[in-house]
Amino acid sequence: MKNYQCKKCATHITNSSTPKVFGCPSGGHHQWTDLGEVGTTNYQCKKCALLVKSKSTPKAFGCPSGNHHQWSKL
């Protein structure tokens, strides 16, 4: 399982493959970013406040608040 977040609407989902792109509430198609594998350690982005459980520091690319996530391990 992996963590995915849409950089347009900020929706977070865990899934075994890239989620479907249709139906973004921000209009058009979702723009999913693969943040990495689901794990047991909590990380939170200082910019968009997303909280994810990940095996390691999530990927930084695609923060809905602009440019890159700034992850803090909780």
PDB file of N, CA, C and O in Angstrom:
ATOM      1  N   MET A   1       0.838  -1.187   0.000  1.00  0.00           N
ATOM      2  CA  MET A   1       0.000   0.000   0.000  1.00  0.00           C
ATOM      3  C   MET A   1       0.881   1.248   0.000  1.00  0.00           C
ATOM      4  O   MET A   1       1.941   1.264   0.616  1.00  0.00           O
ATOM      5  N   LYS A   2       0.384   2.275  -0.688  1.00  0.00           N
ATOM      6  CA  LYS A   2       1.112   3.541  -0.772  1.00  0.00           C
ATOM      7  C   LYS A   2       0.184   4.695  -0.406  1.00  0.00           C
ATOM      8  O   LYS A   2      -1.032   4.591  -0.500  1.00  0.00           O
ATOM      9  N   ASN A   3       0.795   5.800  -0.004  1.00  0.00           N
ATOM     10  CA  ASN A   3       0.086   7.045   0.259  1.00  0.00           C
ATOM     11  C   ASN A   3       0.056   7.871  -1.025  1.00  0.00           C
ATOM     12  O   ASN A   3       1.095   8.043  -1.677  1.00  0.00           O
ATOM     13  N   TYR A   4      -1.114   8.382  -1.360  1.00  0.00           N
ATOM     14  CA  TYR A   4      -1.267   9.264  -2.514  1.00  0.00           C
ATOM     15  C   TYR A   4      -2.000  10.518  -2.061  1.00  0.00           C
ATOM     16  O   TYR A   4      -2.889  10.456  -1.212  1.00  0.00           O
ATOM     17  N   GLN A   5      -1.632  11.667  -2.641  1.00  0.00           N
ATOM     18  CA  GLN A   5      -2.338  12.909  -2.373  1.00  0.00           C
ATOM     19  C   GLN A   5      -2.515  13.653  -3.688  1.00  0.00           C
ATOM     20  O   GLN A   5      -1.582  13.742  -4.497  1.00  0.00           O
ATOM     21  N   CYS A   6      -3.715  14.208  -3.879  1.00  0.00           N
ATOM     22  CA  CYS A   6      -3.968  15.046  -5.044  1.00  0.00           C
ATOM     23  C   CYS A   6      -3.435  16.446  -4.755  1.00  0.00           C
ATOM     24  O   CYS A   6      -3.787  17.057  -3.745  1.00  0.00           O
ATOM     25  N   LYS A   7      -2.576  16.951  -5.634  1.00  0.00           N
ATOM     26  CA  LYS A   7      -2.010  18.274  -5.396  1.00  0.00           C
ATOM     27  C   LYS A   7      -2.979  19.395  -5.737  1.00  0.00           C
ATOM     28  O   LYS A   7      -2.711  20.542  -5.400  1.00  0.00           O
ATOM     29  N   LYS A   8      -4.126  19.073  -6.343  1.00  0.00           N
ATOM     30  CA  LYS A   8      -5.140  20.098  -6.622  1.00  0.00           C
ATOM     31  C   LYS A   8      -6.113  20.272  -5.463  1.00  0.00           C
ATOM     32  O   LYS A   8      -6.384  21.385  -5.039  1.00  0.00           O
ATOM     33  N   CYS A   9      -6.662  19.152  -4.946  1.00  0.00           N
ATOM     34  CA  CYS A   9      -7.710  19.228  -3.924  1.00  0.00           C
ATOM     35  C   CYS A   9      -7.254  18.782  -2.543  1.00  0.00           C
ATOM     36  O   CYS A   9      -8.010  18.859  -1.581  1.00  0.00           O
ATOM     37  N   ALA A  10      -6.018  18.265  -2.439  1.00  0.00           N
ATOM     38  CA  ALA A  10      -5.406  17.824  -1.182  1.00  0.00           C
ATOM     39  C   ALA A  10      -5.982  16.523  -0.619  1.00  0.00           C
ATOM     40  O   ALA A  10      -5.638  16.121   0.479  1.00  0.00           O
ATOM     41  N   THR A  11      -6.831  15.820  -1.366  1.00  0.00           N
ATOM     42  CA  THR A  11      -7.360  14.541  -0.912  1.00  0.00           C
ATOM     43  C   THR A  11      -6.221  13.553  -0.715  1.00  0.00           C
ATOM     44  O   THR A  11      -5.316  13.457  -1.552  1.00  0.00           O
ATOM     45  N   HIS A  12      -6.249  12.820   0.406  1.00  0.00           N
ATOM     46  CA  HIS A  12      -5.253  11.794   0.708  1.00  0.00           C
ATOM     47  C   HIS A  12      -5.933  10.435   0.676  1.00  0.00           C
ATOM     48  O   HIS A  12      -7.049  10.278   1.177  1.00  0.00           O
ATOM     49  N   ILE A  13      -5.254   9.459   0.084  1.00  0.00           N
ATOM     50  CA  ILE A  13      -5.792   8.104   0.009  1.00  0.00           C
ATOM     51  C   ILE A  13      -4.636   7.115   0.085  1.00  0.00           C
ATOM     52  O   ILE A  13      -3.527   7.416  -0.345  1.00  0.00           O
ATOM     53  N   THR A  14      -4.905   5.955   0.678  1.00  0.00           N
ATOM     54  CA  THR A  14      -3.936   4.854   0.617  1.00  0.00           C
ATOM     55  C   THR A  14      -4.512   3.818  -0.339  1.00  0.00           C
ATOM     56  O   THR A  14      -5.701   3.499  -0.282  1.00  0.00           O
ATOM     57  N   ASN A  15      -3.665   3.313  -1.222  1.00  0.00           N
ATOM     58  CA  ASN A  15      -4.128   2.393  -2.248  1.00  0.00           C
ATOM     59  C   ASN A  15      -2.946   1.557  -2.733  1.00  0.00           C
ATOM     60  O   ASN A  15      -1.794   1.973  -2.589  1.00  0.00           O
ATOM     61  N   SER A  16      -3.235   0.417  -3.324  1.00  0.00           N
ATOM     62  CA  SER A  16      -2.173  -0.444  -3.835  1.00  0.00           C
ATOM     63  C   SER A  16      -1.656   0.018  -5.199  1.00  0.00           C
ATOM     64  O   SER A  16      -0.585  -0.394  -5.631  1.00  0.00           O
ATOM     65  N   SER A  17      -2.409   0.881  -5.889  1.00  0.00           N
ATOM     66  CA  SER A  17      -1.979   1.433  -7.171  1.00  0.00           C
ATOM     67  C   SER A  17      -2.503   2.866  -7.290  1.00  0.00           C
ATOM     68  O   SER A  17      -3.328   3.296  -6.492  1.00  0.00           O
ATOM     69  N   THR A  18      -2.023   3.578  -8.278  1.00  0.00           N
ATOM     70  CA  THR A  18      -2.441   4.963  -8.458  1.00  0.00           C
ATOM     71  C   THR A  18      -3.962   5.038  -8.579  1.00  0.00           C
ATOM     72  O   THR A  18      -4.552   4.335  -9.400  1.00  0.00           O
ATOM     73  N   PRO A  19      -4.616   5.890  -7.756  1.00  0.00           N
ATOM     74  CA  PRO A  19      -6.079   6.002  -7.821  1.00  0.00           C
ATOM     75  C   PRO A  19      -6.556   6.574  -9.159  1.00  0.00           C
ATOM     76  O   PRO A  19      -5.772   7.177  -9.899  1.00  0.00           O
ATOM     77  N   LYS A  20      -7.814   6.394  -9.429  1.00  0.00           N
ATOM     78  CA  LYS A  20      -8.417   6.928 -10.652  1.00  0.00           C
ATOM     79  C   LYS A  20      -8.359   8.452 -10.628  1.00  0.00           C
ATOM     80  O   LYS A  20      -8.411   9.078  -9.569  1.00  0.00           O
ATOM     81  N   VAL A  21      -8.256   9.068 -11.794  1.00  0.00           N
ATOM     82  CA  VAL A  21      -8.080  10.515 -11.879  1.00  0.00           C
ATOM     83  C   VAL A  21      -9.388  11.293 -11.967  1.00  0.00           C
ATOM     84  O   VAL A  21      -9.411  12.493 -11.716  1.00  0.00           O
ATOM     85  N   PHE A  22     -10.472  10.641 -12.304  1.00  0.00           N
ATOM     86  CA  PHE A  22     -11.732  11.337 -12.546  1.00  0.00           C
ATOM     87  C   PHE A  22     -12.379  11.840 -11.259  1.00  0.00           C
ATOM     88  O   PHE A  22     -12.254  11.225 -10.212  1.00  0.00           O
ATOM     89  N   GLY A  23     -13.060  12.985 -11.347  1.00  0.00           N
ATOM     90  CA  GLY A  23     -13.907  13.455 -10.258  1.00  0.00           C
ATOM     91  C   GLY A  23     -13.240  14.331  -9.215  1.00  0.00           C
ATOM     92  O   GLY A  23     -13.692  14.376  -8.075  1.00  0.00           O
ATOM     93  N   CYS A  24     -12.201  15.056  -9.566  1.00  0.00           N
ATOM     94  CA  CYS A  24     -11.563  15.942  -8.586  1.00  0.00           C
ATOM     95  C   CYS A  24     -12.527  17.077  -8.231  1.00  0.00           C
ATOM     96  O   CYS A  24     -13.058  17.757  -9.111  1.00  0.00           O
ATOM     97  N   PRO A  25     -12.796  17.312  -6.923  1.00  0.00           N
ATOM     98  CA  PRO A  25     -13.714  18.375  -6.539  1.00  0.00           C
ATOM     99  C   PRO A  25     -13.188  19.774  -6.876  1.00  0.00           C
ATOM    100  O   PRO A  25     -13.963  20.734  -6.902  1.00  0.00           O
ATOM    101  N   SER A  26     -11.908  19.875  -7.192  1.00  0.00           N
ATOM    102  CA  SER A  26     -11.341  21.172  -7.594  1.00  0.00           C
ATOM    103  C   SER A  26     -11.479  21.400  -9.100  1.00  0.00           C
ATOM    104  O   SER A  26     -11.004  22.395  -9.623  1.00  0.00           O
ATOM    105  N   GLY A  27     -12.132  20.453  -9.775  1.00  0.00           N
ATOM    106  CA  GLY A  27     -12.375  20.576 -11.208  1.00  0.00           C
ATOM    107  C   GLY A  27     -11.433  19.707 -12.026  1.00  0.00           C
ATOM    108  O   GLY A  27     -10.263  19.554 -11.694  1.00  0.00           O
ATOM    109  N   GLY A  28     -11.975  19.120 -13.053  1.00  0.00           N
ATOM    110  CA  GLY A  28     -11.166  18.289 -13.941  1.00  0.00           C
ATOM    111  C   GLY A  28     -10.735  16.989 -13.304  1.00  0.00           C
ATOM    112  O   GLY A  28     -11.527  16.288 -12.674  1.00  0.00           O
ATOM    113  N   HIS A  29      -9.456  16.683 -13.436  1.00  0.00           N
ATOM    114  CA  HIS A  29      -8.895  15.405 -12.988  1.00  0.00           C
ATOM    115  C   HIS A  29      -7.985  15.592 -11.781  1.00  0.00           C
ATOM    116  O   HIS A  29      -7.326  16.626 -11.645  1.00  0.00           O
ATOM    117  N   HIS A  30      -7.964  14.558 -10.915  1.00  0.00           N
ATOM    118  CA  HIS A  30      -6.998  14.547  -9.816  1.00  0.00           C
ATOM    119  C   HIS A  30      -5.585  14.522 -10.399  1.00  0.00           C
ATOM    120  O   HIS A  30      -5.357  13.971 -11.474  1.00  0.00           O
ATOM    121  N   GLN A  31      -4.644  15.094  -9.662  1.00  0.00           N
ATOM    122  CA  GLN A  31      -3.222  15.029 -10.003  1.00  0.00           C
ATOM    123  C   GLN A  31      -2.523  14.366  -8.823  1.00  0.00           C
ATOM    124  O   GLN A  31      -2.057  15.029  -7.901  1.00  0.00           O
ATOM    125  N   TRP A  32      -2.492  13.021  -8.841  1.00  0.00           N
ATOM    126  CA  TRP A  32      -1.989  12.250  -7.714  1.00  0.00           C
ATOM    127  C   TRP A  32      -0.471  12.281  -7.617  1.00  0.00           C
ATOM    128  O   TRP A  32       0.232  12.129  -8.608  1.00  0.00           O
ATOM    129  N   THR A  33       0.019  12.439  -6.402  1.00  0.00           N
ATOM    130  CA  THR A  33       1.441  12.331  -6.087  1.00  0.00           C
ATOM    131  C   THR A  33       1.625  11.095  -5.205  1.00  0.00           C
ATOM    132  O   THR A  33       0.932  10.942  -4.202  1.00  0.00           O
ATOM    133  N   ASP A  34       2.545  10.229  -5.603  1.00  0.00           N
ATOM    134  CA  ASP A  34       2.900   9.046  -4.819  1.00  0.00           C
ATOM    135  C   ASP A  34       3.853   9.507  -3.719  1.00  0.00           C
ATOM    136  O   ASP A  34       4.981   9.917  -3.990  1.00  0.00           O
ATOM    137  N   LEU A  35       3.393   9.467  -2.464  1.00  0.00           N
ATOM    138  CA  LEU A  35       4.200   9.927  -1.338  1.00  0.00           C
ATOM    139  C   LEU A  35       5.066   8.823  -0.736  1.00  0.00           C
ATOM    140  O   LEU A  35       5.912   9.102   0.110  1.00  0.00           O
ATOM    141  N   GLY A  36       4.847   7.580  -1.131  1.00  0.00           N
ATOM    142  CA  GLY A  36       5.647   6.464  -0.621  1.00  0.00           C
ATOM    143  C   GLY A  36       4.811   5.433   0.104  1.00  0.00           C
ATOM    144  O   GLY A  36       3.590   5.551   0.222  1.00  0.00           O
ATOM    145  N   GLU A  37       5.492   4.411   0.603  1.00  0.00           N
ATOM    146  CA  GLU A  37       4.817   3.271   1.225  1.00  0.00           C
ATOM    147  C   GLU A  37       4.220   3.597   2.594  1.00  0.00           C
ATOM    148  O   GLU A  37       4.823   4.307   3.393  1.00  0.00           O
ATOM    149  N   VAL A  38       3.041   3.037   2.830  1.00  0.00           N
ATOM    150  CA  VAL A  38       2.374   3.167   4.133  1.00  0.00           C
ATOM    151  C   VAL A  38       3.178   2.401   5.169  1.00  0.00           C
ATOM    152  O   VAL A  38       3.695   1.317   4.903  1.00  0.00           O
ATOM    153  N   GLY A  39       3.309   2.986   6.346  1.00  0.00           N
ATOM    154  CA  GLY A  39       4.044   2.342   7.429  1.00  0.00           C
ATOM    155  C   GLY A  39       3.422   2.676   8.769  1.00  0.00           C
ATOM    156  O   GLY A  39       2.216   2.935   8.854  1.00  0.00           O
ATOM    157  N   THR A  40       4.234   2.719   9.808  1.00  0.00           N
ATOM    158  CA  THR A  40       3.732   2.943  11.166  1.00  0.00           C
ATOM    159  C   THR A  40       4.183   4.270  11.779  1.00  0.00           C
ATOM    160  O   THR A  40       3.723   4.632  12.855  1.00  0.00           O
ATOM    161  N   THR A  41       5.076   4.979  11.099  1.00  0.00           N
ATOM    162  CA  THR A  41       5.584   6.247  11.634  1.00  0.00           C
ATOM    163  C   THR A  41       4.757   7.410  11.085  1.00  0.00           C
ATOM    164  O   THR A  41       4.490   7.475   9.882  1.00  0.00           O
ATOM    165  N   ASN A  42       4.358   8.326  11.971  1.00  0.00           N
ATOM    166  CA  ASN A  42       3.563   9.495  11.578  1.00  0.00           C
ATOM    167  C   ASN A  42       4.467  10.632  11.102  1.00  0.00           C
ATOM    168  O   ASN A  42       5.461  10.962  11.755  1.00  0.00           O
ATOM    169  N   TYR A  43       4.085  11.229   9.986  1.00  0.00           N
ATOM    170  CA  TYR A  43       4.747  12.415   9.446  1.00  0.00           C
ATOM    171  C   TYR A  43       3.674  13.443   9.136  1.00  0.00           C
ATOM    172  O   TYR A  43       2.597  13.096   8.646  1.00  0.00           O
ATOM    173  N   GLN A  44       3.978  14.722   9.406  1.00  0.00           N
ATOM    174  CA  GLN A  44       3.025  15.790   9.095  1.00  0.00           C
ATOM    175  C   GLN A  44       3.743  16.888   8.315  1.00  0.00           C
ATOM    176  O   GLN A  44       4.874  17.272   8.651  1.00  0.00           O
ATOM    177  N   CYS A  45       3.062  17.392   7.284  1.00  0.00           N
ATOM    178  CA  CYS A  45       3.606  18.482   6.491  1.00  0.00           C
ATOM    179  C   CYS A  45       3.337  19.805   7.205  1.00  0.00           C
ATOM    180  O   CYS A  45       2.195  20.089   7.589  1.00  0.00           O
ATOM    181  N   LYS A  46       4.377  20.622   7.375  1.00  0.00           N
ATOM    182  CA  LYS A  46       4.251  21.919   8.035  1.00  0.00           C
ATOM    183  C   LYS A  46       3.456  22.913   7.189  1.00  0.00           C
ATOM    184  O   LYS A  46       2.925  23.883   7.720  1.00  0.00           O
ATOM    185  N   LYS A  47       3.384  22.687   5.864  1.00  0.00           N
ATOM    186  CA  LYS A  47       2.713  23.628   4.974  1.00  0.00           C
ATOM    187  C   LYS A  47       1.224  23.335   4.808  1.00  0.00           C
ATOM    188  O   LYS A  47       0.395  24.222   4.946  1.00  0.00           O
ATOM    189  N   CYS A  48       0.869  22.068   4.514  1.00  0.00           N
ATOM    190  CA  CYS A  48      -0.539  21.741   4.234  1.00  0.00           C
ATOM    191  C   CYS A  48      -1.208  20.956   5.365  1.00  0.00           C
ATOM    192  O   CYS A  48      -2.398  20.670   5.294  1.00  0.00           O
ATOM    193  N   ALA A  49      -0.438  20.588   6.400  1.00  0.00           N
ATOM    194  CA  ALA A  49      -0.932  19.878   7.592  1.00  0.00           C
ATOM    195  C   ALA A  49      -1.328  18.426   7.335  1.00  0.00           C
ATOM    196  O   ALA A  49      -1.894  17.785   8.215  1.00  0.00           O
ATOM    197  N   LEU A  50      -1.027  17.878   6.147  1.00  0.00           N
ATOM    198  CA  LEU A  50      -1.328  16.471   5.874  1.00  0.00           C
ATOM    199  C   LEU A  50      -0.591  15.582   6.869  1.00  0.00           C
ATOM    200  O   LEU A  50       0.600  15.769   7.111  1.00  0.00           O
ATOM    201  N   LEU A  51      -1.294  14.622   7.428  1.00  0.00           N
ATOM    202  CA  LEU A  51      -0.717  13.638   8.340  1.00  0.00           C
ATOM    203  C   LEU A  51      -0.776  12.276   7.657  1.00  0.00           C
ATOM    204  O   LEU A  51      -1.849  11.847   7.216  1.00  0.00           O
ATOM    205  N   VAL A  52       0.395  11.620   7.516  1.00  0.00           N
ATOM    206  CA  VAL A  52       0.450  10.297   6.891  1.00  0.00           C
ATOM    207  C   VAL A  52       1.246   9.342   7.769  1.00  0.00           C
ATOM    208  O   VAL A  52       2.122   9.759   8.528  1.00  0.00           O
ATOM    209  N   LYS A  53       0.933   8.065   7.652  1.00  0.00           N
ATOM    210  CA  LYS A  53       1.718   6.993   8.268  1.00  0.00           C
ATOM    211  C   LYS A  53       2.573   6.414   7.153  1.00  0.00           C
ATOM    212  O   LYS A  53       2.057   5.978   6.133  1.00  0.00           O
ATOM    213  N   SER A  54       3.895   6.443   7.361  1.00  0.00           N
ATOM    214  CA  SER A  54       4.809   6.055   6.301  1.00  0.00           C
ATOM    215  C   SER A  54       5.975   5.237   6.842  1.00  0.00           C
ATOM    216  O   SER A  54       6.346   5.362   8.005  1.00  0.00           O
ATOM    217  N   LYS A  55       6.558   4.384   5.968  1.00  0.00           N
ATOM    218  CA  LYS A  55       7.730   3.584   6.348  1.00  0.00           C
ATOM    219  C   LYS A  55       8.972   4.452   6.507  1.00  0.00           C
ATOM    220  O   LYS A  55       9.862   4.133   7.275  1.00  0.00           O
ATOM    221  N   SER A  56       9.039   5.536   5.734  1.00  0.00           N
ATOM    222  CA  SER A  56      10.172   6.457   5.781  1.00  0.00           C
ATOM    223  C   SER A  56       9.652   7.852   5.432  1.00  0.00           C
ATOM    224  O   SER A  56       8.474   8.016   5.130  1.00  0.00           O
ATOM    225  N   THR A  57      10.528   8.836   5.457  1.00  0.00           N
ATOM    226  CA  THR A  57      10.103  10.204   5.147  1.00  0.00           C
ATOM    227  C   THR A  57       9.411  10.220   3.788  1.00  0.00           C
ATOM    228  O   THR A  57       9.996   9.784   2.790  1.00  0.00           O
ATOM    229  N   PRO A  58       8.163  10.719   3.727  1.00  0.00           N
ATOM    230  CA  PRO A  58       7.444  10.748   2.450  1.00  0.00           C
ATOM    231  C   PRO A  58       8.136  11.644   1.427  1.00  0.00           C
ATOM    232  O   PRO A  58       8.919  12.537   1.793  1.00  0.00           O
ATOM    233  N   LYS A  59       7.822  11.421   0.179  1.00  0.00           N
ATOM    234  CA  LYS A  59       8.368  12.254  -0.895  1.00  0.00           C
ATOM    235  C   LYS A  59       7.855  13.680  -0.725  1.00  0.00           C
ATOM    236  O   LYS A  59       6.732  13.905  -0.279  1.00  0.00           O
ATOM    237  N   ALA A  60       8.671  14.644  -1.086  1.00  0.00           N
ATOM    238  CA  ALA A  60       8.349  16.047  -0.845  1.00  0.00           C
ATOM    239  C   ALA A  60       7.556  16.688  -1.984  1.00  0.00           C
ATOM    240  O   ALA A  60       6.815  17.646  -1.762  1.00  0.00           O
ATOM    241  N   PHE A  61       7.658  16.162  -3.192  1.00  0.00           N
ATOM    242  CA  PHE A  61       7.056  16.793  -4.368  1.00  0.00           C
ATOM    243  C   PHE A  61       5.531  16.835  -4.296  1.00  0.00           C
ATOM    244  O   PHE A  61       4.904  15.904  -3.818  1.00  0.00           O
ATOM    245  N   GLY A  62       4.924  17.925  -4.763  1.00  0.00           N
ATOM    246  CA  GLY A  62       3.483  17.981  -4.971  1.00  0.00           C
ATOM    247  C   GLY A  62       2.638  18.493  -3.824  1.00  0.00           C
ATOM    248  O   GLY A  62       1.460  18.166  -3.747  1.00  0.00           O
ATOM    249  N   CYS A  63       3.165  19.324  -2.947  1.00  0.00           N
ATOM    250  CA  CYS A  63       2.357  19.861  -1.844  1.00  0.00           C
ATOM    251  C   CYS A  63       1.271  20.787  -2.402  1.00  0.00           C
ATOM    252  O   CYS A  63       1.562  21.688  -3.186  1.00  0.00           O
ATOM    253  N   PRO A  64       0.000  20.579  -2.010  1.00  0.00           N
ATOM    254  CA  PRO A  64      -1.084  21.446  -2.491  1.00  0.00           C
ATOM    255  C   PRO A  64      -0.915  22.906  -2.064  1.00  0.00           C
ATOM    256  O   PRO A  64      -1.481  23.796  -2.670  1.00  0.00           O
ATOM    257  N   SER A  65      -0.116  23.149  -1.022  1.00  0.00           N
ATOM    258  CA  SER A  65       0.124  24.521  -0.560  1.00  0.00           C
ATOM    259  C   SER A  65       1.269  25.190  -1.328  1.00  0.00           C
ATOM    260  O   SER A  65       1.650  26.308  -1.009  1.00  0.00           O
ATOM    261  N   GLY A  66       1.815  24.494  -2.290  1.00  0.00           N
ATOM    262  CA  GLY A  66       2.852  25.062  -3.140  1.00  0.00           C
ATOM    263  C   GLY A  66       4.184  24.351  -3.027  1.00  0.00           C
ATOM    264  O   GLY A  66       4.666  24.090  -1.931  1.00  0.00           O
ATOM    265  N   ASN A  67       4.743  24.035  -4.169  1.00  0.00           N
ATOM    266  CA  ASN A  67       6.060  23.415  -4.299  1.00  0.00           C
ATOM    267  C   ASN A  67       6.193  22.091  -3.556  1.00  0.00           C
ATOM    268  O   ASN A  67       5.609  21.112  -3.951  1.00  0.00           O
ATOM    269  N   HIS A  68       6.946  22.071  -2.449  1.00  0.00           N
ATOM    270  CA  HIS A  68       7.293  20.812  -1.788  1.00  0.00           C
ATOM    271  C   HIS A  68       6.774  20.737  -0.357  1.00  0.00           C
ATOM    272  O   HIS A  68       6.709  21.752   0.344  1.00  0.00           O
ATOM    273  N   HIS A  69       6.410  19.511   0.051  1.00  0.00           N
ATOM    274  CA  HIS A  69       6.044  19.266   1.444  1.00  0.00           C
ATOM    275  C   HIS A  69       7.256  19.521   2.334  1.00  0.00           C
ATOM    276  O   HIS A  69       8.396  19.331   1.919  1.00  0.00           O
ATOM    277  N   GLN A  70       6.984  19.904   3.581  1.00  0.00           N
ATOM    278  CA  GLN A  70       8.032  20.048   4.597  1.00  0.00           C
ATOM    279  C   GLN A  70       7.639  19.115   5.733  1.00  0.00           C
ATOM    280  O   GLN A  70       6.858  19.486   6.604  1.00  0.00           O
ATOM    281  N   TRP A  71       8.158  17.885   5.706  1.00  0.00           N
ATOM    282  CA  TRP A  71       7.742  16.835   6.631  1.00  0.00           C
ATOM    283  C   TRP A  71       8.429  16.932   7.989  1.00  0.00           C
ATOM    284  O   TRP A  71       9.629  17.169   8.076  1.00  0.00           O
ATOM    285  N   SER A  72       7.642  16.714   9.029  1.00  0.00           N
ATOM    286  CA  SER A  72       8.153  16.560  10.405  1.00  0.00           C
ATOM    287  C   SER A  72       7.731  15.185  10.890  1.00  0.00           C
ATOM    288  O   SER A  72       6.562  14.793  10.734  1.00  0.00           O
ATOM    289  N   LYS A  73       8.671  14.464  11.496  1.00  0.00           N
ATOM    290  CA  LYS A  73       8.361  13.167  12.089  1.00  0.00           C
ATOM    291  C   LYS A  73       7.731  13.414  13.444  1.00  0.00           C
ATOM    292  O   LYS A  73       8.242  14.178  14.252  1.00  0.00           O
ATOM    293  N   LEU A  74       6.584  12.780  13.704  1.00  0.00           N
ATOM    294  CA  LEU A  74       5.875  12.967  14.977  1.00  0.00           C
ATOM    295  C   LEU A  74       6.123  11.805  15.904  1.00  0.00           C
ATOM    296  O   LEU A  74       6.372  10.711  15.494  1.00  0.00           O
TER     297      LEU A  74
END
